[in-house]
Tab-separated table of C-alpha atoms and ligand atoms in Angstrom:
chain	number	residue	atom	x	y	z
A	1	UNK	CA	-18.026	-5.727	-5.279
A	2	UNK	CA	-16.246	-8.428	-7.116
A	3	UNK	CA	-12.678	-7.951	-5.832
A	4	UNK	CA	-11.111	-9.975	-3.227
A	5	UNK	CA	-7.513	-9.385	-2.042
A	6	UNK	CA	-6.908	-12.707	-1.651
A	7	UNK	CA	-6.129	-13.359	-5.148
A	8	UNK	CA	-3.368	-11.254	-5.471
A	9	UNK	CA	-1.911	-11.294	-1.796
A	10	UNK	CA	1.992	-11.344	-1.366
A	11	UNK	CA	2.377	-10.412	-5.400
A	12	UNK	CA	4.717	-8.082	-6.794
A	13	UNK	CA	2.204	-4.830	-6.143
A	14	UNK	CA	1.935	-5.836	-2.558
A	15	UNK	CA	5.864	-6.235	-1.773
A	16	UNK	CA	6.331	-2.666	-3.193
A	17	UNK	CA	3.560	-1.229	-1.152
A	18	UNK	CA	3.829	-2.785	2.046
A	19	UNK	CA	8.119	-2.284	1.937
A	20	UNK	CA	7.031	1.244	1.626
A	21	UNK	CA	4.531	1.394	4.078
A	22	UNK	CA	6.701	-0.308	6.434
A	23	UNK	CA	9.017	2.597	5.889
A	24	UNK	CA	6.287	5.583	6.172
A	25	UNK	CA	5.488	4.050	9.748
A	26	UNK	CA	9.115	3.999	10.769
A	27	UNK	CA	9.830	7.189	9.803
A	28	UNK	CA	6.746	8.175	11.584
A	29	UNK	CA	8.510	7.059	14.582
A	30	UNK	CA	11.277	8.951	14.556
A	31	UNK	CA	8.917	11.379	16.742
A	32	UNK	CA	7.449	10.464	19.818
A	33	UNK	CA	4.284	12.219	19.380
A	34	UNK	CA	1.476	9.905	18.587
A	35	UNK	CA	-0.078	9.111	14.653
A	36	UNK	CA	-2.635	7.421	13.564
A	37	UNK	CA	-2.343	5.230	10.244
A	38	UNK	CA	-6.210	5.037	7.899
A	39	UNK	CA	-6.197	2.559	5.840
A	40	UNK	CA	-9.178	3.285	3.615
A	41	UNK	CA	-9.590	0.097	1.808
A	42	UNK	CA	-8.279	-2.192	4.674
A	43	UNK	CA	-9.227	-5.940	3.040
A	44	UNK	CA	-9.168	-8.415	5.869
A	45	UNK	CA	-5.324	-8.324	7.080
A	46	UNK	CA	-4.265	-11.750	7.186
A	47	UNK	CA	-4.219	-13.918	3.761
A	48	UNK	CA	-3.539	-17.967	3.929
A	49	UNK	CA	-1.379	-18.325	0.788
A	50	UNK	CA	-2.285	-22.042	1.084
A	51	UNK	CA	-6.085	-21.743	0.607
A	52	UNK	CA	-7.596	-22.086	-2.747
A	53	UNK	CA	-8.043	-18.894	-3.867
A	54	UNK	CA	-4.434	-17.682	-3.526
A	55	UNK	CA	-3.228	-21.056	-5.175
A	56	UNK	CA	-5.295	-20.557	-7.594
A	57	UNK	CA	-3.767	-17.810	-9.235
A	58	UNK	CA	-0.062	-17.931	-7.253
A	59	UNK	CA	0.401	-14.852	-7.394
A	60	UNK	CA	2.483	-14.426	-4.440
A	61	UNK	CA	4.712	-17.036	-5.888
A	62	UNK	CA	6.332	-14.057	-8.300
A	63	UNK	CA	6.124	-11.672	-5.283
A	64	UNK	CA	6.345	-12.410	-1.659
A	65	UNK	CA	8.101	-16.028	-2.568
A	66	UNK	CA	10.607	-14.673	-5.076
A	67	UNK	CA	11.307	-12.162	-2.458
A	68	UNK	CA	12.356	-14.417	-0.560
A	69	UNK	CA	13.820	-17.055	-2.370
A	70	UNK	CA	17.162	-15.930	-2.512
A	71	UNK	CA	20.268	-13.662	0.073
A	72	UNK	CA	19.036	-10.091	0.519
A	73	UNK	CA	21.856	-8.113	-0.255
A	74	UNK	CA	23.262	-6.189	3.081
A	75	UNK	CA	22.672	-2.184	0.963
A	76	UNK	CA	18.638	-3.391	0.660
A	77	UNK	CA	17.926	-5.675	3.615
A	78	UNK	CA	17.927	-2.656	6.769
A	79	UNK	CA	15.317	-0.950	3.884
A	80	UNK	CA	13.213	-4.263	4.078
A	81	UNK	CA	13.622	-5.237	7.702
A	82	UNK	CA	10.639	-3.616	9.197
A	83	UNK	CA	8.610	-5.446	6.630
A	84	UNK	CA	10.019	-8.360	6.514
A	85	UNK	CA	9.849	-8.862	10.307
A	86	UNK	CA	5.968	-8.396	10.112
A	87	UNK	CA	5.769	-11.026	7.562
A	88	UNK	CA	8.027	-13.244	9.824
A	89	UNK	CA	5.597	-12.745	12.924
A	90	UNK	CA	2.664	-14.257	11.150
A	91	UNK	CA	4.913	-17.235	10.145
A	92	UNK	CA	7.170	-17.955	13.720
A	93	UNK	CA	8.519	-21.726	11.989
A	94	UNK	CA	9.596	-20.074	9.061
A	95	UNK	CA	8.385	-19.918	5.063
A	96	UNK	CA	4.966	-17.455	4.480
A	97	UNK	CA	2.448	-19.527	4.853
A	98	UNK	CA	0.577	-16.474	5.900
A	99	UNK	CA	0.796	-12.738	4.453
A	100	UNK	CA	-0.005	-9.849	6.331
A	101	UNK	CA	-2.182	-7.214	4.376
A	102	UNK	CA	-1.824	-3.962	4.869
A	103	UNK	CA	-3.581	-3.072	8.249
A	104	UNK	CA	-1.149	-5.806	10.032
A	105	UNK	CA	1.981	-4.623	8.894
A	106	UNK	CA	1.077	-1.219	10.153
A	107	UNK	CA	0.018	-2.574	13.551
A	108	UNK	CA	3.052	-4.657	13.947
A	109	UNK	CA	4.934	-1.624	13.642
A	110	UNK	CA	2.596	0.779	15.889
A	111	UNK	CA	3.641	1.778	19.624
A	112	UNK	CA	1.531	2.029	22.282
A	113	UNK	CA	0.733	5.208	21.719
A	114	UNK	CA	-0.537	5.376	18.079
A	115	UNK	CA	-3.482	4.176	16.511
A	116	UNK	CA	-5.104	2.271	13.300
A	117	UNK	CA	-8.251	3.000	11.702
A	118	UNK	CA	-9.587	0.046	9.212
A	119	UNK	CA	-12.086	0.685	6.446
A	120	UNK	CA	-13.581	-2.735	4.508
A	121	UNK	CA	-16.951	-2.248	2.279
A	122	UNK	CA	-17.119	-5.675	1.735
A	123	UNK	CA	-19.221	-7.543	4.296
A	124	UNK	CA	-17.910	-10.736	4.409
A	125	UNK	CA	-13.941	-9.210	4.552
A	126	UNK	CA	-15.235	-6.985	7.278
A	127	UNK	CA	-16.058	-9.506	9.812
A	128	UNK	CA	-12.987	-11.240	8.928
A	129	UNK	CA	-11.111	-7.846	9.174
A	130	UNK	CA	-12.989	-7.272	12.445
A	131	UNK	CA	-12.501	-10.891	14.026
A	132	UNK	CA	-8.559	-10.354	13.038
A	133	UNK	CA	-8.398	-7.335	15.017
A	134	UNK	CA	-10.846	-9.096	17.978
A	135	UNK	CA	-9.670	-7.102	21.230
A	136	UNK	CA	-7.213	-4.500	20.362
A	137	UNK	CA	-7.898	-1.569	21.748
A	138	UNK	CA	-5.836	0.483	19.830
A	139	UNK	CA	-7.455	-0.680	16.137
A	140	UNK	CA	-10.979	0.998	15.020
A	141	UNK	CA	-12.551	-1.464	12.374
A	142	UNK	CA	-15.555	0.331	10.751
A	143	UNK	CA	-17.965	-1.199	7.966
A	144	UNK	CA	-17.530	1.903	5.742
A	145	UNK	CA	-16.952	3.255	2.205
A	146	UNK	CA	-13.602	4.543	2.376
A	147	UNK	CA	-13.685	7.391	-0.186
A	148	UNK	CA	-16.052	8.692	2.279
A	149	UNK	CA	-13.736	7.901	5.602
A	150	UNK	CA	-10.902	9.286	3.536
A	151	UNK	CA	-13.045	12.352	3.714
A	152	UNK	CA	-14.223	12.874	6.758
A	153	UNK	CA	-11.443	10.864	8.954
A	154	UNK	CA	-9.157	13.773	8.303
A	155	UNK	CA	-7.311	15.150	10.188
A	156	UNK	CA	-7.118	12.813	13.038
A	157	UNK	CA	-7.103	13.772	16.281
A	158	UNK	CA	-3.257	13.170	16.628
A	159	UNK	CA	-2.688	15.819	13.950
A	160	UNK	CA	-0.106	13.243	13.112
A	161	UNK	CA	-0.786	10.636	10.418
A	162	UNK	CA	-0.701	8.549	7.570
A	163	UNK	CA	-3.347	7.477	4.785
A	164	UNK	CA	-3.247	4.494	2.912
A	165	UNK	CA	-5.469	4.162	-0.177
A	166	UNK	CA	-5.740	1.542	-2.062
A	167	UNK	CA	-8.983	0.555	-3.750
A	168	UNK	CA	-9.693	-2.395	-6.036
A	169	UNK	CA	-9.728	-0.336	-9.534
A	170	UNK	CA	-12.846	-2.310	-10.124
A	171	UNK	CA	-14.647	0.644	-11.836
A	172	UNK	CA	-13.823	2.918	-14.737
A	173	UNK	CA	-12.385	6.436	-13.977
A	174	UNK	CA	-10.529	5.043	-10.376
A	175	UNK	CA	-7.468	7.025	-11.475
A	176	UNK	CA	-9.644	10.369	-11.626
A	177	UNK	CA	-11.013	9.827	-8.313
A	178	UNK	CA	-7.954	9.027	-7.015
A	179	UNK	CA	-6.971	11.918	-7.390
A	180	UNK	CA	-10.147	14.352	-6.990
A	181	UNK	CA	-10.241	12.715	-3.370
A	182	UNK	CA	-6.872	13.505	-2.507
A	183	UNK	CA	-7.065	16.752	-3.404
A	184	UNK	CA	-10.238	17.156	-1.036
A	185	UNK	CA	-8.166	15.140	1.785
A	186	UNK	CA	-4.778	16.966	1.527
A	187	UNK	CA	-7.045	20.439	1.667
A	188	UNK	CA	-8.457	19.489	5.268
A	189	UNK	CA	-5.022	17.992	5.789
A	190	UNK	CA	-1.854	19.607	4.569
A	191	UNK	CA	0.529	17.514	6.936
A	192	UNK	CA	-0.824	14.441	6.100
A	193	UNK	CA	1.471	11.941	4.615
A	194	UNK	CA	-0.470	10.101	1.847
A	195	UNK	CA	0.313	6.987	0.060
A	196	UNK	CA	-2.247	5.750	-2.796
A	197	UNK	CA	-2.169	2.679	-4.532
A	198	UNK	CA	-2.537	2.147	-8.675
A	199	UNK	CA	-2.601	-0.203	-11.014
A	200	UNK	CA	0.226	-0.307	-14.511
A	201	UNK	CA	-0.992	-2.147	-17.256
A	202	UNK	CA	-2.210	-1.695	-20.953
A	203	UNK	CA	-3.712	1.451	-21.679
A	204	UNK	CA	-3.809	2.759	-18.145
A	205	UNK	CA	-4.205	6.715	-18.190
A	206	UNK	CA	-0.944	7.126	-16.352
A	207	UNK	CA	0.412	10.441	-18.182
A	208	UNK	CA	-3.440	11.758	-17.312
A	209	UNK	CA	-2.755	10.930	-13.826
A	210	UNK	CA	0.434	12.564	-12.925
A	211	UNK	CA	-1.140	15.389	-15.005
A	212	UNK	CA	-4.033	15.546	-12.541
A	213	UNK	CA	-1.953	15.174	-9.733
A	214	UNK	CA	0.353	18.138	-10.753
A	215	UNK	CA	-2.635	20.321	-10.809
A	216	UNK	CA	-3.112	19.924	-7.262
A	217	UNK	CA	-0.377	21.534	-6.623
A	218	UNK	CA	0.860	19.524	-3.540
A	219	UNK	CA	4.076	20.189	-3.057
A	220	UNK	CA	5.693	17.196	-2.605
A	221	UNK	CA	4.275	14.492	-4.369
A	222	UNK	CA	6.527	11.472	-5.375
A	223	UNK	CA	5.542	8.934	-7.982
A	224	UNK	CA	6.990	5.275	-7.615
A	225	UNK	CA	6.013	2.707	-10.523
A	226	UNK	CA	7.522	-0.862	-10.624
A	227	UNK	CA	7.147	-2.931	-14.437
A	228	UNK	CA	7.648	-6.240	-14.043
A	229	UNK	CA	6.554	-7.384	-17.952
A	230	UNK	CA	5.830	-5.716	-20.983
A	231	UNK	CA	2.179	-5.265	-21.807
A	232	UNK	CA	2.416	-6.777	-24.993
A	233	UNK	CA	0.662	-10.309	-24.142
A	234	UNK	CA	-1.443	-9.369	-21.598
A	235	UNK	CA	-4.379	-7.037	-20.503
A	236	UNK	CA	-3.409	-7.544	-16.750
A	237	UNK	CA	-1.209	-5.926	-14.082
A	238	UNK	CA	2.353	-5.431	-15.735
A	239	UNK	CA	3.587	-3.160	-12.913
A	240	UNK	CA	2.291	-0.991	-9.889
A	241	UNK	CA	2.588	2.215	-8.613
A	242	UNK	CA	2.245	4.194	-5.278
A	243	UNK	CA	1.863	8.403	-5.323
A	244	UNK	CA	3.038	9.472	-2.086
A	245	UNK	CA	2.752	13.111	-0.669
A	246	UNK	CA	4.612	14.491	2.542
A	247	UNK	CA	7.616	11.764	2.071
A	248	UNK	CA	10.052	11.610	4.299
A	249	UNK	CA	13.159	13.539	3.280
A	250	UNK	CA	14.933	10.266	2.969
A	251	UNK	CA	12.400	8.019	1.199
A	252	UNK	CA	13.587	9.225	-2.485
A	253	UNK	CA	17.463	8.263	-2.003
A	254	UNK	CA	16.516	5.130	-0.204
A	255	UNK	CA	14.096	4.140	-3.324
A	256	UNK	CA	17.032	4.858	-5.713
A	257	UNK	CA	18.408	1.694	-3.889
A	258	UNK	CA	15.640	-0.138	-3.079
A	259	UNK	CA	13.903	-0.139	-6.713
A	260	UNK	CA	16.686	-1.566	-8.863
A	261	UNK	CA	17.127	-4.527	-6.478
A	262	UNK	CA	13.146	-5.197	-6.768
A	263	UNK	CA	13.294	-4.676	-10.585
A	264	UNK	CA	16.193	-7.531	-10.660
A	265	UNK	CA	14.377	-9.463	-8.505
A	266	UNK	CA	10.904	-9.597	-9.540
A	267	UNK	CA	11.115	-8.370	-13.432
A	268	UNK	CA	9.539	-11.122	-15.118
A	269	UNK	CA	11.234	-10.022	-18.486
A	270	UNK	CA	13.351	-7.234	-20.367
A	271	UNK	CA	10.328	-5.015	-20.353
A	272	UNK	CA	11.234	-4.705	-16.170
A	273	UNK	CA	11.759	-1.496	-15.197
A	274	UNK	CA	11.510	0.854	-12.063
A	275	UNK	CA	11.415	4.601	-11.573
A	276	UNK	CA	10.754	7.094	-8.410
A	277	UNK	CA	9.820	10.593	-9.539
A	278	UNK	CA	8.632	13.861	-8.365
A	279	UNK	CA	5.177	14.813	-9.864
A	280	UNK	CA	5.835	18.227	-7.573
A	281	UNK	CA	8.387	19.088	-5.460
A	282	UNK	CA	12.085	18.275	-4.797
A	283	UNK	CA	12.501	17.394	-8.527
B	1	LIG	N1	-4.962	-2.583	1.516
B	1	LIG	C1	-5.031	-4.038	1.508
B	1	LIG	C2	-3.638	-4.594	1.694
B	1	LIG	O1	-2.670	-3.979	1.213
B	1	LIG	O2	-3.509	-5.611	2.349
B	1	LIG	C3	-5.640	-4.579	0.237
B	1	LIG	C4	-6.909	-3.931	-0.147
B	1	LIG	S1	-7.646	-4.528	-1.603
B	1	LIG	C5	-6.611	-3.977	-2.864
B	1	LIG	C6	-9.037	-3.463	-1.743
B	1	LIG	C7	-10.099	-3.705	-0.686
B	1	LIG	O3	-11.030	-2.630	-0.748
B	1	LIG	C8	-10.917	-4.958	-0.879
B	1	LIG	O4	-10.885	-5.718	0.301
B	1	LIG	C9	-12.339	-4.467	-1.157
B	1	LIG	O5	-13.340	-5.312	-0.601
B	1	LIG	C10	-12.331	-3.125	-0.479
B	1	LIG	N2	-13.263	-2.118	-1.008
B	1	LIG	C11	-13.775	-1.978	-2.258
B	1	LIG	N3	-14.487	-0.849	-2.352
B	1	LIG	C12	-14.410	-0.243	-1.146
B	1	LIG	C13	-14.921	0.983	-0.617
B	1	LIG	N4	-15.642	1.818	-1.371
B	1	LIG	N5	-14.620	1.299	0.656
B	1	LIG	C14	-13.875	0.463	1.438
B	1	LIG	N6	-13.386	-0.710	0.994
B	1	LIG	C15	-13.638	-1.055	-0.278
């Protein structure tokens, strides 16, 4: 296990997935009933974007810092906000110094009566996931593979929830399990709403995948995919996508706004592009 999240914290694939899993969580409030958000492949929840490491590559700089560089404008910012503000509550005096991963942008948005459940295989990022989360009572941290937890921590009790999955793509043929595992998830959990994360960049079986996912004949099952430069120069990340099943009704109109602005503001060059698309479903 190579990967470390801090490398890449605050870039351009973390904006679009935590703006979206702001959203899933909001619209998961619209009920009172309780839910309970997995995050699979938590990584440790809190990244200093002043440390070493994420200087080192400054990546965030062309995500998280662009971002915010410039106005919002008024049609994107309420699509933002809950996102935004969890970024904001790590950094009280203003600027990102430090970027909430996944598993604290879901808590900041939780109410009292929902729950988290944190998976981290790593064992150094799992004590620092685990120290981050020191004392809340309404976060489970477990030292776990989370292909397995995906597995076997569905449905949860709530009968209400969300599943985030987003593994390091560290290993050949992550797009195929990707999407053998949902299949096995979504069986023991129809109601689920799902949101798994994937890589865009040279040679990435992408048609393959969509093709794979169609043949699990979910039946709603968006694609999202955000290009920020053309693959030409570079065997690295050139864009990032999300599959999410079970959307809510209003997550495809309010991507038709929200992609275009994130595609102006964090294409790198003409090869920028953006696109939200049914694999199955409302299409
Ligand atoms: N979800 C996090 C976020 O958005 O802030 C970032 C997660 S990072 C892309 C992937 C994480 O998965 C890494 O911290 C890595 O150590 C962890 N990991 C790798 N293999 C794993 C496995 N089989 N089960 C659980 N975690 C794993």
């Amino acid at each position: 296990m190579n990967y470390r999240h801090i490398y890449h914290a605050g870039n351009f694939a973390d904006v679009l997935k935590h703006a979206v899993l702001a959203r899933l969580v909001d619209y998961l409030k619209q009920k009172d009933k309780p839910f309970r958000v997995i995050d699979t492949h938590a990584g440790i929840g809190i990244y200093d974007l002043s440390s070493e490491e994420a200087q080192k590559t400054g990546e965030w700089l062309d995500g998280v810092g662009r971002l915010l560089e410039k106005n919002i404008p008024a049609k994107v910012a309420p699509l933002l906000a809950s996102y935004l503000q969890a970024v904001t509550s790590l950094n009280p005096d203003g600027g990102v110094q430090f970027y909430p991963g996944s598993p604290k942008i879901a808590r900041h948005l939780l109410r009292s009566q929902d729950r988290l459940s944190l998976m981290e295989l790593h064992p150094e990022d799992y004590e620092t996931l685990h120290a981050n989360f020191d004392g809340d009572f309404q976060t489970r941290v477990t030292h776990l593979d989370g292909w397995l937890a995906m597995n076997a921590h569905v449905p949860p009790k709530e009968k209400r929830g969300l599943i985030l999955v987003d593994p390091p793509f560290e290993k050949d043929g992550e797009y195929k399990r990707l999407a053998d595992y949902l299949g096995k998830a979504w069986r023991k959990f129809p109601g689920g709403v799902y949101c798994l994360w994937y890589p865009l960049k040279k040679g990435a079986p992408i048609p393959e995948f969509h093709a794979a996912l169609h043949a699990l004949e979910i039946p709603k099952t968006l694609a999202v995919e955000l290009t920020v430069r053309s693959e030409r120069d570079t065997t690295g990340l050139t864009g990032t996508g999300l599959i999410i099943v079970n959307p809510p009704f209003t997550l495809k109109g309010e991507l038709d706004i929200l992609l275009p602005f994130l595609k102006e503001r964090l294409g790198q060059d003409r090869s920028a592009s953006a696109r939200a698309i049914w694999i199955r479903g409302e299409g």
